[in-house]
Amino acid sequence: MNTEKQYVTEQTPVRTLLETYKGAYRILICAGVSISPVTISYDEQLGSYLAPENKDEILQALSQLVKKEQKDLEQVPELKEQLVQSGKVNMAGFADFTWHDAFITEMEKFADAKGISLNHQFFLKNNKKAFQFYLAQCENADDLPDILVGKGFSSLMTRRFVDRFVRTGHFDMPLQVEVNELWKQTGLYDVTEQYHAFGAEEQVIMVDRTKQTDVPMPTRWSDLLKPEYAQTVTQMGKPQRDHFGANMLFYLHEQYGEQGIRDYAHSVKFKWHFSKIIKDIGKNHPESSPFNVVQRYTTLFVRSDANVDVLSPEDGNPVSVFFCLVKKGSNEQVLQIARHFFSEQIAKLLENAGAVSAYAHSKVAENANIRWIGWETVKNSSLPYQKDDYSEIAFDEYDKIAP
């Protein structure tokens, strides 16, 4: 008799499962389950999606995934003690590796100068999983820090987090800071004063002039969707099956739907880590492409003698954002810390890392050529599993032609 605990059953709410456990969606898709995460309601049960012939196998695979994640559940009480400390300004979240250390140093320096006791917990790529799990489990805003810091299309933008904490007003907190005109022109300024974007990371098209091609130079991002650009693009990412450049797919789907994702995937020949891209670029390398879709910071690492250009498309470079959320009713010390995100000091370290800042007098922002997908689009998205959904669409096409 099998007495092993079943962590997942037919009665498990399928949306809760997908939002809490990264990898659950992939298990279902690979098992041939027809599921559209974008339209799932919170009361739908997993059993309604499973066929009798492989139901037990899928439930076992999902149970093993959840069992593996239980160690994160055990860390929740300890993590709460770290994140929320009495008498301090509590700040936690995600910072990009290109400015993480400089950012922490500057915030500590500022807090010390103002006599503010600052408790900060930041989670880089190697340890972010525990905090992501904490956010997925959190039921009460009191268990969250005063300031949450995010980057990209992240755990602080999931449908669950937005529905539970953003739409309910827990982070309705105007900062009354001045931002540059670019923020207003592109919509990076969230008029609801919920998400406070203090920086933006561009995606750019980097051209390797040593790679011969007969296709014209792209003047718009949409050019990369045309049939003549087939297999002319290297996408920054990982060679194995991953999110296929989630930021890029998010923009493509918003403007062109599923077909736009498929058309772009048809243009992609390679998917490499940025370190390989910059190592091979400008050398007519057999594993490089004429056009390389990368994050702007990648360009900072390219050799000075490399024959490489960065394009400025007519429709502007899509961006992801660096942002903070501040609890409603925060005291003045919390607001001082949050407002410092928009200071000249923070602007300098972001811009040194290749980003664009919200600083009102930023010269970099004056010359930036960017576009933003829109805060309402973000708030109405179905993150996190939307990334997997779009990725699967891309890989349907990419797998047909990948070298």
mmCIF file of C-alpha atoms in Angstrom:
data_model
loop_
_atom_site.group_PDB
_atom_site.id
_atom_site.type_symbol
_atom_site.label_atom_id
_atom_site.label_comp_id
_atom_site.label_asym_id
_atom_site.label_seq_id
_atom_site.Cartn_x
_atom_site.Cartn_y
_atom_site.Cartn_z
ATOM 1 C CA MET A 1 0.000 0.000 0.000
ATOM 2 C CA ASN A 2 1.387 3.401 -1.017
ATOM 3 C CA THR A 3 1.151 5.743 1.956
ATOM 4 C CA GLU A 4 3.327 8.511 0.528
ATOM 5 C CA LYS A 5 1.741 11.913 1.014
ATOM 6 C CA GLN A 6 0.037 13.346 -2.078
ATOM 7 C CA TYR A 7 0.985 16.991 -2.257
ATOM 8 C CA VAL A 8 -1.117 17.514 -5.384
ATOM 9 C CA THR A 9 -4.563 15.989 -6.008
ATOM 10 C CA GLU A 10 -7.367 16.402 -8.488
ATOM 11 C CA GLN A 11 -8.926 18.915 -6.083
ATOM 12 C CA THR A 12 -5.850 21.179 -6.036
ATOM 13 C CA PRO A 13 -6.722 24.697 -7.325
ATOM 14 C CA VAL A 14 -4.847 24.777 -10.596
ATOM 15 C CA ARG A 15 -4.135 28.517 -10.641
ATOM 16 C CA THR A 16 -2.720 28.473 -7.119
ATOM 17 C CA LEU A 17 -0.496 25.576 -8.132
ATOM 18 C CA LEU A 18 0.836 27.428 -11.170
ATOM 19 C CA GLU A 19 1.433 30.685 -9.325
ATOM 20 C CA THR A 20 3.164 29.067 -6.362
ATOM 21 C CA TYR A 21 5.374 26.422 -7.949
ATOM 22 C CA LYS A 22 7.633 27.329 -10.799
ATOM 23 C CA GLY A 23 7.794 24.379 -13.159
ATOM 24 C CA ALA A 24 4.223 23.168 -12.696
ATOM 25 C CA TYR A 25 3.102 24.690 -15.968
ATOM 26 C CA ARG A 26 6.002 23.089 -17.810
ATOM 27 C CA ILE A 27 5.089 19.657 -16.397
ATOM 28 C CA LEU A 28 1.505 20.036 -17.586
ATOM 29 C CA ILE A 29 2.433 21.255 -21.061
ATOM 30 C CA CYS A 30 5.039 18.530 -21.585
ATOM 31 C CA ALA A 31 2.424 15.956 -20.559
ATOM 32 C CA GLY A 32 0.141 17.197 -23.308
ATOM 33 C CA VAL A 33 -2.342 18.986 -21.045
ATOM 34 C CA SER A 34 -4.246 21.684 -22.922
ATOM 35 C CA ILE A 35 -4.228 24.654 -20.608
ATOM 36 C CA SER A 36 -4.345 28.424 -21.040
ATOM 37 C CA PRO A 37 -2.987 30.095 -17.886
ATOM 38 C CA VAL A 38 -4.237 33.498 -18.987
ATOM 39 C CA THR A 39 -7.891 32.504 -18.560
ATOM 40 C CA ILE A 40 -7.784 30.207 -15.505
ATOM 41 C CA SER A 41 -9.986 31.296 -12.581
ATOM 42 C CA TYR A 42 -9.026 30.787 -8.953
ATOM 43 C CA ASP A 43 -11.691 28.153 -8.244
ATOM 44 C CA GLU A 44 -10.862 25.729 -11.071
ATOM 45 C CA GLN A 45 -9.540 22.371 -9.914
ATOM 46 C CA LEU A 46 -6.679 20.490 -11.500
ATOM 47 C CA GLY A 47 -8.713 17.358 -12.146
ATOM 48 C CA SER A 48 -10.837 19.086 -14.777
ATOM 49 C CA TYR A 49 -7.756 19.348 -17.014
ATOM 50 C CA LEU A 50 -6.457 15.782 -16.624
ATOM 51 C CA ALA A 51 -7.243 12.819 -18.850
ATOM 52 C CA PRO A 52 -7.701 9.387 -17.194
ATOM 53 C CA GLU A 53 -4.867 7.738 -19.121
ATOM 54 C CA ASN A 54 -2.059 9.859 -17.649
ATOM 55 C CA LYS A 55 -3.728 11.480 -14.645
ATOM 56 C CA ASP A 56 -1.803 9.517 -12.007
ATOM 57 C CA GLU A 57 1.528 10.088 -13.727
ATOM 58 C CA ILE A 58 0.967 13.850 -13.868
ATOM 59 C CA LEU A 59 -0.205 14.061 -10.252
ATOM 60 C CA GLN A 60 2.901 12.147 -9.168
ATOM 61 C CA ALA A 61 5.210 14.455 -11.115
ATOM 62 C CA LEU A 62 3.528 17.540 -9.668
ATOM 63 C CA SER A 63 3.631 16.091 -6.155
ATOM 64 C CA GLN A 64 7.351 15.481 -6.495
ATOM 65 C CA LEU A 65 7.820 19.091 -7.584
ATOM 66 C CA VAL A 66 5.833 20.418 -4.623
ATOM 67 C CA LYS A 67 7.609 18.081 -2.206
ATOM 68 C CA LYS A 68 10.924 19.412 -3.423
ATOM 69 C CA GLU A 69 9.713 22.941 -2.751
ATOM 70 C CA GLN A 70 8.705 22.220 0.855
ATOM 71 C CA LYS A 71 12.121 23.312 2.091
ATOM 72 C CA ASP A 72 11.194 26.814 0.937
ATOM 73 C CA LEU A 73 7.955 26.609 2.896
ATOM 74 C CA GLU A 74 9.946 25.691 6.010
ATOM 75 C CA GLN A 75 12.031 28.852 5.581
ATOM 76 C CA VAL A 76 9.010 31.187 5.564
ATOM 77 C CA PRO A 77 8.942 31.994 9.339
ATOM 78 C CA GLU A 78 12.702 32.628 9.389
ATOM 79 C CA LEU A 79 12.520 34.800 6.295
ATOM 80 C CA LYS A 80 9.694 36.853 7.778
ATOM 81 C CA GLU A 81 11.897 37.676 10.780
ATOM 82 C CA GLN A 82 14.592 38.894 8.410
ATOM 83 C CA LEU A 83 12.255 40.934 6.238
ATOM 84 C CA VAL A 84 10.156 42.712 8.854
ATOM 85 C CA GLN A 85 11.990 44.106 11.863
ATOM 86 C CA SER A 86 10.388 46.468 14.364
ATOM 87 C CA GLY A 87 11.666 50.035 14.566
ATOM 88 C CA LYS A 88 13.453 49.887 11.212
ATOM 89 C CA VAL A 89 12.771 50.860 7.645
ATOM 90 C CA ASN A 90 12.427 47.457 6.011
ATOM 91 C CA MET A 91 13.378 47.148 2.361
ATOM 92 C CA ALA A 92 13.677 43.989 0.265
ATOM 93 C CA GLY A 93 13.602 42.773 -3.294
ATOM 94 C CA PHE A 94 15.680 42.244 -6.381
ATOM 95 C CA ALA A 95 18.531 44.335 -7.792
ATOM 96 C CA ASP A 96 20.416 43.818 -11.029
ATOM 97 C CA PHE A 97 23.914 42.362 -10.683
ATOM 98 C CA THR A 98 25.340 45.325 -12.612
ATOM 99 C CA TRP A 99 24.420 47.826 -9.876
ATOM 100 C CA HIS A 100 23.533 45.717 -6.827
ATOM 101 C CA ASP A 101 26.659 46.413 -4.748
ATOM 102 C CA ALA A 102 26.856 50.120 -5.578
ATOM 103 C CA PHE A 103 23.146 50.504 -4.834
ATOM 104 C CA ILE A 104 23.410 48.890 -1.394
ATOM 105 C CA THR A 105 26.439 51.005 -0.523
ATOM 106 C CA GLU A 106 24.666 54.214 -1.527
ATOM 107 C CA MET A 107 21.449 53.385 0.335
ATOM 108 C CA GLU A 108 23.380 52.514 3.491
ATOM 109 C CA LYS A 109 25.350 55.744 3.203
ATOM 110 C CA PHE A 110 22.179 57.773 2.765
ATOM 111 C CA ALA A 111 20.386 56.062 5.650
ATOM 112 C CA ASP A 112 23.349 56.614 7.987
ATOM 113 C CA ALA A 113 23.478 60.299 7.066
ATOM 114 C CA LYS A 114 19.773 60.665 7.855
ATOM 115 C CA GLY A 115 19.958 58.639 11.075
ATOM 116 C CA ILE A 116 17.647 55.969 9.647
ATOM 117 C CA SER A 117 17.910 52.367 10.812
ATOM 118 C CA LEU A 118 17.684 50.494 7.511
ATOM 119 C CA ASN A 119 17.057 46.757 7.234
ATOM 120 C CA HIS A 120 17.633 45.603 3.666
ATOM 121 C CA GLN A 121 17.399 42.142 2.180
ATOM 122 C CA PHE A 122 18.240 41.772 -1.509
ATOM 123 C CA PHE A 123 18.115 38.540 -3.440
ATOM 124 C CA LEU A 124 20.372 37.985 -6.414
ATOM 125 C CA LYS A 125 19.881 35.222 -8.955
ATOM 126 C CA ASN A 126 21.500 32.514 -6.836
ATOM 127 C CA ASN A 127 19.196 33.051 -3.837
ATOM 128 C CA LYS A 128 16.055 34.711 -5.180
ATOM 129 C CA LYS A 129 13.964 31.527 -5.139
ATOM 130 C CA ALA A 130 13.259 31.657 -1.402
ATOM 131 C CA PHE A 131 11.922 35.215 -1.594
ATOM 132 C CA GLN A 132 9.836 34.420 -4.671
ATOM 133 C CA PHE A 133 8.278 31.533 -2.759
ATOM 134 C CA TYR A 134 7.672 33.793 0.250
ATOM 135 C CA LEU A 135 5.813 36.284 -1.928
ATOM 136 C CA ALA A 136 3.723 33.509 -3.431
ATOM 137 C CA GLN A 137 2.688 32.333 0.066
ATOM 138 C CA CYS A 138 2.200 35.734 1.700
ATOM 139 C CA GLU A 139 -1.405 36.483 2.678
ATOM 140 C CA ASN A 140 -1.028 39.613 4.810
ATOM 141 C CA ALA A 141 0.541 42.946 3.863
ATOM 142 C CA ASP A 142 1.876 43.222 7.419
ATOM 143 C CA ASP A 143 4.266 40.397 6.526
ATOM 144 C CA LEU A 144 5.814 42.471 3.729
ATOM 145 C CA PRO A 145 8.567 45.081 4.078
ATOM 146 C CA ASP A 146 7.855 48.818 3.881
ATOM 147 C CA ILE A 147 9.564 49.033 0.496
ATOM 148 C CA LEU A 148 9.664 46.311 -2.135
ATOM 149 C CA VAL A 149 12.162 46.626 -4.976
ATOM 150 C CA GLY A 150 11.762 44.817 -8.277
ATOM 151 C CA LYS A 151 13.237 44.499 -11.724
ATOM 152 C CA GLY A 152 11.871 43.274 -15.011
ATOM 153 C CA PHE A 153 8.558 41.449 -15.247
ATOM 154 C CA SER A 154 8.928 39.947 -11.817
ATOM 155 C CA SER A 155 7.439 38.289 -8.762
ATOM 156 C CA LEU A 156 6.093 41.682 -7.687
ATOM 157 C CA MET A 157 3.936 41.788 -10.826
ATOM 158 C CA THR A 158 2.259 38.381 -10.660
ATOM 159 C CA ARG A 159 -1.509 38.270 -10.969
ATOM 160 C CA ARG A 160 -1.749 36.980 -7.410
ATOM 161 C CA PHE A 161 0.433 39.767 -6.002
ATOM 162 C CA VAL A 162 -1.384 42.459 -7.975
ATOM 163 C CA ASP A 163 -4.835 41.176 -6.994
ATOM 164 C CA ARG A 164 -3.971 40.655 -3.353
ATOM 165 C CA PHE A 165 -1.795 43.664 -2.574
ATOM 166 C CA VAL A 166 -1.801 46.243 -5.377
ATOM 167 C CA ARG A 167 -5.429 46.458 -6.466
ATOM 168 C CA THR A 168 -6.496 46.418 -2.822
ATOM 169 C CA GLY A 169 -4.585 49.637 -2.161
ATOM 170 C CA HIS A 170 -1.833 48.369 0.131
ATOM 171 C CA PHE A 171 0.757 50.160 -2.028
ATOM 172 C CA ASP A 172 -1.132 53.328 -2.904
ATOM 173 C CA MET A 173 1.623 55.685 -1.763
ATOM 174 C CA PRO A 174 2.508 58.864 -3.687
ATOM 175 C CA LEU A 175 6.176 59.805 -3.337
ATOM 176 C CA GLN A 176 5.837 63.353 -4.675
ATOM 177 C CA VAL A 177 9.133 63.171 -6.547
ATOM 178 C CA GLU A 178 10.063 64.926 -9.757
ATOM 179 C CA VAL A 179 10.832 62.652 -12.710
ATOM 180 C CA ASN A 180 12.259 63.413 -16.126
ATOM 181 C CA GLU A 181 10.003 64.115 -19.096
ATOM 182 C CA LEU A 182 10.833 60.775 -20.719
ATOM 183 C CA TRP A 183 8.977 59.024 -17.907
ATOM 184 C CA LYS A 184 5.821 60.982 -18.686
ATOM 185 C CA GLN A 185 6.152 60.711 -22.469
ATOM 186 C CA THR A 186 6.556 56.931 -22.456
ATOM 187 C CA GLY A 187 4.181 56.134 -19.601
ATOM 188 C CA LEU A 188 6.944 54.840 -17.316
ATOM 189 C CA TYR A 189 5.441 57.087 -14.661
ATOM 190 C CA ASP A 190 2.577 55.112 -13.112
ATOM 191 C CA VAL A 191 -0.191 57.682 -12.633
ATOM 192 C CA THR A 192 -1.787 55.488 -9.958
ATOM 193 C CA GLU A 193 1.358 55.974 -7.830
ATOM 194 C CA GLN A 194 1.620 52.240 -7.119
ATOM 195 C CA TYR A 195 4.686 51.159 -9.067
ATOM 196 C CA HIS A 196 7.446 53.747 -8.849
ATOM 197 C CA ALA A 197 9.879 53.153 -11.730
ATOM 198 C CA PHE A 198 13.268 54.653 -10.924
ATOM 199 C CA GLY A 199 15.157 53.096 -13.842
ATOM 200 C CA ALA A 200 14.738 51.238 -17.104
ATOM 201 C CA GLU A 201 16.782 48.572 -18.899
ATOM 202 C CA GLU A 202 16.665 48.641 -22.687
ATOM 203 C CA GLN A 203 16.740 45.767 -25.100
ATOM 204 C CA VAL A 204 18.852 46.695 -28.085
ATOM 205 C CA ILE A 205 19.809 45.301 -31.483
ATOM 206 C CA MET A 206 23.563 44.973 -31.662
ATOM 207 C CA VAL A 207 24.901 44.527 -35.207
ATOM 208 C CA ASP A 208 27.971 42.388 -35.890
ATOM 209 C CA ARG A 209 29.463 43.963 -39.027
ATOM 210 C CA THR A 210 31.765 40.981 -39.610
ATOM 211 C CA LYS A 211 28.785 38.727 -40.387
ATOM 212 C CA GLN A 212 27.790 39.025 -44.023
ATOM 213 C CA THR A 213 24.070 39.205 -44.766
ATOM 214 C CA ASP A 214 21.930 40.122 -47.754
ATOM 215 C CA VAL A 215 19.019 41.460 -45.713
ATOM 216 C CA PRO A 216 18.690 45.211 -45.131
ATOM 217 C CA MET A 217 19.605 46.783 -41.835
ATOM 218 C CA PRO A 218 16.521 46.764 -39.557
ATOM 219 C CA THR A 219 15.015 50.204 -39.037
ATOM 220 C CA ARG A 220 12.225 48.958 -36.778
ATOM 221 C CA TRP A 221 11.948 46.069 -34.322
ATOM 222 C CA SER A 222 9.106 44.695 -36.413
ATOM 223 C CA ASP A 223 11.590 44.105 -39.262
ATOM 224 C CA LEU A 224 12.930 41.128 -37.305
ATOM 225 C CA LEU A 225 9.553 39.432 -37.772
ATOM 226 C CA LYS A 226 9.820 39.403 -41.570
ATOM 227 C CA PRO A 227 10.550 36.109 -43.389
ATOM 228 C CA GLU A 228 13.743 37.439 -44.973
ATOM 229 C CA TYR A 229 15.315 37.744 -41.498
ATOM 230 C CA ALA A 230 15.048 33.994 -40.851
ATOM 231 C CA GLN A 231 17.965 32.748 -38.716
ATOM 232 C CA THR A 232 19.777 36.082 -38.675
ATOM 233 C CA VAL A 233 19.312 36.764 -34.949
ATOM 234 C CA THR A 234 21.031 35.679 -31.752
ATOM 235 C CA GLN A 235 18.761 36.083 -28.723
ATOM 236 C CA MET A 236 20.371 36.684 -25.350
ATOM 237 C CA GLY A 237 19.347 33.827 -23.062
ATOM 238 C CA LYS A 238 20.317 30.218 -22.513
ATOM 239 C CA PRO A 239 20.848 27.521 -25.136
ATOM 240 C CA GLN A 240 18.474 25.160 -23.339
ATOM 241 C CA ARG A 241 14.727 25.558 -23.084
ATOM 242 C CA ASP A 242 14.073 28.659 -21.000
ATOM 243 C CA HIS A 243 11.950 31.778 -21.269
ATOM 244 C CA PHE A 244 13.365 32.703 -24.672
ATOM 245 C CA GLY A 245 13.861 36.336 -23.714
ATOM 246 C CA ALA A 246 10.711 36.940 -21.664
ATOM 247 C CA ASN A 247 10.836 40.719 -22.069
ATOM 248 C CA MET A 248 10.971 40.450 -25.848
ATOM 249 C CA LEU A 249 8.097 37.977 -25.953
ATOM 250 C CA PHE A 250 5.965 40.155 -23.682
ATOM 251 C CA TYR A 251 6.254 43.089 -26.103
ATOM 252 C CA LEU A 252 5.761 40.928 -29.181
ATOM 253 C CA HIS A 253 2.571 39.363 -27.853
ATOM 254 C CA GLU A 254 1.129 42.699 -26.798
ATOM 255 C CA GLN A 255 1.601 44.172 -30.282
ATOM 256 C CA TYR A 256 1.417 41.184 -32.641
ATOM 257 C CA GLY A 257 -0.125 38.309 -30.692
ATOM 258 C CA GLU A 258 0.999 34.678 -30.953
ATOM 259 C CA GLN A 259 1.940 35.046 -34.604
ATOM 260 C CA GLY A 260 4.412 37.788 -33.733
ATOM 261 C CA ILE A 261 6.148 35.441 -31.287
ATOM 262 C CA ARG A 262 6.301 32.689 -33.914
ATOM 263 C CA ASP A 263 7.633 35.054 -36.577
ATOM 264 C CA TYR A 264 10.368 36.290 -34.249
ATOM 265 C CA ALA A 265 11.324 32.754 -33.181
ATOM 266 C CA HIS A 266 11.740 31.903 -36.866
ATOM 267 C CA SER A 267 14.350 34.662 -37.097
ATOM 268 C CA VAL A 268 16.367 33.350 -34.124
ATOM 269 C CA LYS A 269 19.265 31.044 -34.958
ATOM 270 C CA PHE A 270 21.087 31.003 -31.627
ATOM 271 C CA LYS A 271 20.294 31.605 -27.959
ATOM 272 C CA TRP A 272 23.417 32.347 -25.957
ATOM 273 C CA HIS A 273 24.398 33.761 -22.589
ATOM 274 C CA PHE A 274 25.574 37.341 -22.954
ATOM 275 C CA SER A 275 29.142 36.326 -22.087
ATOM 276 C CA LYS A 276 29.325 34.106 -25.173
ATOM 277 C CA ILE A 277 27.789 36.790 -27.360
ATOM 278 C CA ILE A 278 30.398 39.376 -26.405
ATOM 279 C CA LYS A 279 33.212 36.813 -26.643
ATOM 280 C CA ASP A 280 32.326 35.879 -30.232
ATOM 281 C CA ILE A 281 30.984 39.134 -31.619
ATOM 282 C CA GLY A 282 33.064 40.983 -34.192
ATOM 283 C CA LYS A 283 35.054 37.880 -35.167
ATOM 284 C CA ASN A 284 32.856 36.434 -37.946
ATOM 285 C CA HIS A 285 32.365 33.502 -35.583
ATOM 286 C CA PRO A 286 30.287 30.561 -36.916
ATOM 287 C CA GLU A 287 28.122 30.636 -33.769
ATOM 288 C CA SER A 288 27.233 34.321 -34.021
ATOM 289 C CA SER A 289 24.650 36.293 -36.009
ATOM 290 C CA PRO A 290 24.448 39.637 -37.809
ATOM 291 C CA PHE A 291 21.809 40.856 -35.362
ATOM 292 C CA ASN A 292 22.013 40.295 -31.608
ATOM 293 C CA VAL A 293 19.087 41.082 -29.297
ATOM 294 C CA VAL A 294 20.585 41.837 -25.899
ATOM 295 C CA GLN A 295 20.100 43.959 -22.831
ATOM 296 C CA ARG A 296 21.859 47.314 -23.031
ATOM 297 C CA TYR A 297 24.401 46.484 -20.323
ATOM 298 C CA THR A 298 25.859 43.830 -22.626
ATOM 299 C CA THR A 299 27.230 46.570 -24.866
ATOM 300 C CA LEU A 300 29.450 47.786 -22.006
ATOM 301 C CA PHE A 301 31.457 44.562 -22.198
ATOM 302 C CA VAL A 302 32.098 44.543 -25.948
ATOM 303 C CA ARG A 303 35.739 44.963 -27.009
ATOM 304 C CA SER A 304 36.567 48.526 -28.018
ATOM 305 C CA ASP A 305 38.022 47.354 -31.352
ATOM 306 C CA ALA A 306 35.054 45.170 -32.297
ATOM 307 C CA ASN A 307 33.248 46.130 -35.500
ATOM 308 C CA VAL A 308 29.865 46.455 -33.811
ATOM 309 C CA ASP A 309 27.007 48.955 -33.986
ATOM 310 C CA VAL A 310 23.959 49.481 -31.779
ATOM 311 C CA LEU A 311 20.856 50.418 -33.743
ATOM 312 C CA SER A 312 18.307 53.071 -32.838
ATOM 313 C CA PRO A 313 15.029 51.742 -34.288
ATOM 314 C CA GLU A 314 12.256 54.145 -35.242
ATOM 315 C CA ASP A 315 9.804 52.468 -32.865
ATOM 316 C CA GLY A 316 12.127 52.695 -29.847
ATOM 317 C CA ASN A 317 13.814 50.038 -27.747
ATOM 318 C CA PRO A 318 11.498 48.030 -25.464
ATOM 319 C CA VAL A 319 12.362 48.330 -21.792
ATOM 320 C CA SER A 320 11.874 46.499 -18.542
ATOM 321 C CA VAL A 321 11.872 48.567 -15.374
ATOM 322 C CA PHE A 322 13.575 48.880 -12.018
ATOM 323 C CA PHE A 323 10.870 49.894 -9.584
ATOM 324 C CA CYS A 324 9.743 50.080 -5.980
ATOM 325 C CA LEU A 325 6.439 49.760 -4.181
ATOM 326 C CA VAL A 326 5.896 51.636 -0.923
ATOM 327 C CA LYS A 327 3.307 50.707 1.677
ATOM 328 C CA LYS A 328 0.350 52.992 2.077
ATOM 329 C CA GLY A 329 0.647 55.199 5.164
ATOM 330 C CA SER A 330 4.436 54.887 5.400
ATOM 331 C CA ASN A 331 6.222 57.226 7.778
ATOM 332 C CA GLU A 332 8.634 59.963 6.741
ATOM 333 C CA GLN A 333 11.733 57.819 7.166
ATOM 334 C CA VAL A 334 10.361 55.236 4.751
ATOM 335 C CA LEU A 335 9.524 57.992 2.272
ATOM 336 C CA GLN A 336 13.003 59.474 2.528
ATOM 337 C CA ILE A 337 14.525 56.136 1.589
ATOM 338 C CA ALA A 338 12.066 55.628 -1.277
ATOM 339 C CA ARG A 339 12.592 59.128 -2.666
ATOM 340 C CA HIS A 340 16.336 58.596 -2.732
ATOM 341 C CA PHE A 341 15.767 56.059 -5.536
ATOM 342 C CA PHE A 342 15.133 59.096 -7.749
ATOM 343 C CA SER A 343 18.251 60.994 -6.706
ATOM 344 C CA GLU A 344 21.249 62.012 -8.771
ATOM 345 C CA GLN A 345 23.409 59.521 -6.836
ATOM 346 C CA ILE A 346 21.222 56.543 -7.769
ATOM 347 C CA ALA A 347 20.929 57.865 -11.335
ATOM 348 C CA LYS A 348 24.701 57.835 -11.746
ATOM 349 C CA LEU A 349 25.133 54.228 -10.660
ATOM 350 C CA LEU A 350 22.252 53.065 -12.862
ATOM 351 C CA GLU A 351 23.583 54.936 -15.880
ATOM 352 C CA ASN A 352 27.098 53.631 -15.274
ATOM 353 C CA ALA A 353 25.522 50.188 -15.590
ATOM 354 C CA GLY A 354 23.956 51.054 -18.948
ATOM 355 C CA ALA A 355 20.441 51.781 -17.686
ATOM 356 C CA VAL A 356 18.224 54.852 -18.007
ATOM 357 C CA SER A 357 17.231 56.661 -14.813
ATOM 358 C CA ALA A 358 14.143 58.604 -13.744
ATOM 359 C CA TYR A 359 16.282 61.419 -12.331
ATOM 360 C CA ALA A 360 14.626 64.662 -13.390
ATOM 361 C CA HIS A 361 17.809 66.170 -14.869
ATOM 362 C CA SER A 362 19.253 63.056 -16.484
ATOM 363 C CA LYS A 363 21.119 63.746 -19.732
ATOM 364 C CA VAL A 364 20.980 60.043 -20.596
ATOM 365 C CA ALA A 365 17.196 60.114 -20.430
ATOM 366 C CA GLU A 366 17.078 63.164 -22.692
ATOM 367 C CA ASN A 367 18.691 61.144 -25.490
ATOM 368 C CA ALA A 368 17.062 57.753 -24.852
ATOM 369 C CA ASN A 369 15.007 56.080 -27.588
ATOM 370 C CA ILE A 370 12.686 53.764 -25.682
ATOM 371 C CA ARG A 371 9.123 52.523 -25.349
ATOM 372 C CA TRP A 372 7.228 50.996 -22.432
ATOM 373 C CA ILE A 373 4.554 48.334 -22.614
ATOM 374 C CA GLY A 374 2.327 50.181 -20.123
ATOM 375 C CA TRP A 375 1.466 49.735 -16.460
ATOM 376 C CA GLU A 376 -2.094 48.615 -17.146
ATOM 377 C CA THR A 377 -0.755 45.872 -19.411
ATOM 378 C CA VAL A 378 1.506 44.725 -16.591
ATOM 379 C CA LYS A 379 -1.209 44.842 -13.950
ATOM 380 C CA ASN A 380 -3.604 42.875 -16.163
ATOM 381 C CA SER A 381 -1.055 40.255 -17.181
ATOM 382 C CA SER A 382 -1.001 36.646 -16.044
ATOM 383 C CA LEU A 383 2.508 36.493 -14.700
ATOM 384 C CA PRO A 384 4.410 34.382 -13.814
ATOM 385 C CA TYR A 385 3.167 31.541 -15.971
ATOM 386 C CA GLN A 386 2.527 33.878 -18.865
ATOM 387 C CA LYS A 387 6.281 33.685 -19.440
ATOM 388 C CA ASP A 388 6.040 29.924 -19.879
ATOM 389 C CA ASP A 389 3.002 30.280 -22.105
ATOM 390 C CA TYR A 390 4.784 32.636 -24.498
ATOM 391 C CA SER A 391 7.975 30.597 -24.304
ATOM 392 C CA GLU A 392 6.175 27.458 -25.439
ATOM 393 C CA ILE A 393 4.761 29.338 -28.425
ATOM 394 C CA ALA A 394 8.272 30.481 -29.358
ATOM 395 C CA PHE A 395 9.796 27.027 -28.977
ATOM 396 C CA ASP A 396 7.147 25.446 -31.183
ATOM 397 C CA GLU A 397 8.701 27.416 -34.025
ATOM 398 C CA TYR A 398 12.328 27.555 -32.865
ATOM 399 C CA ASP A 399 12.637 23.787 -32.417
ATOM 400 C CA LYS A 400 11.772 23.285 -36.100
ATOM 401 C CA ILE A 401 14.776 25.262 -37.333
ATOM 402 C CA ALA A 402 17.316 25.383 -34.463
ATOM 403 C CA PRO A 403 20.815 24.316 -35.634
#
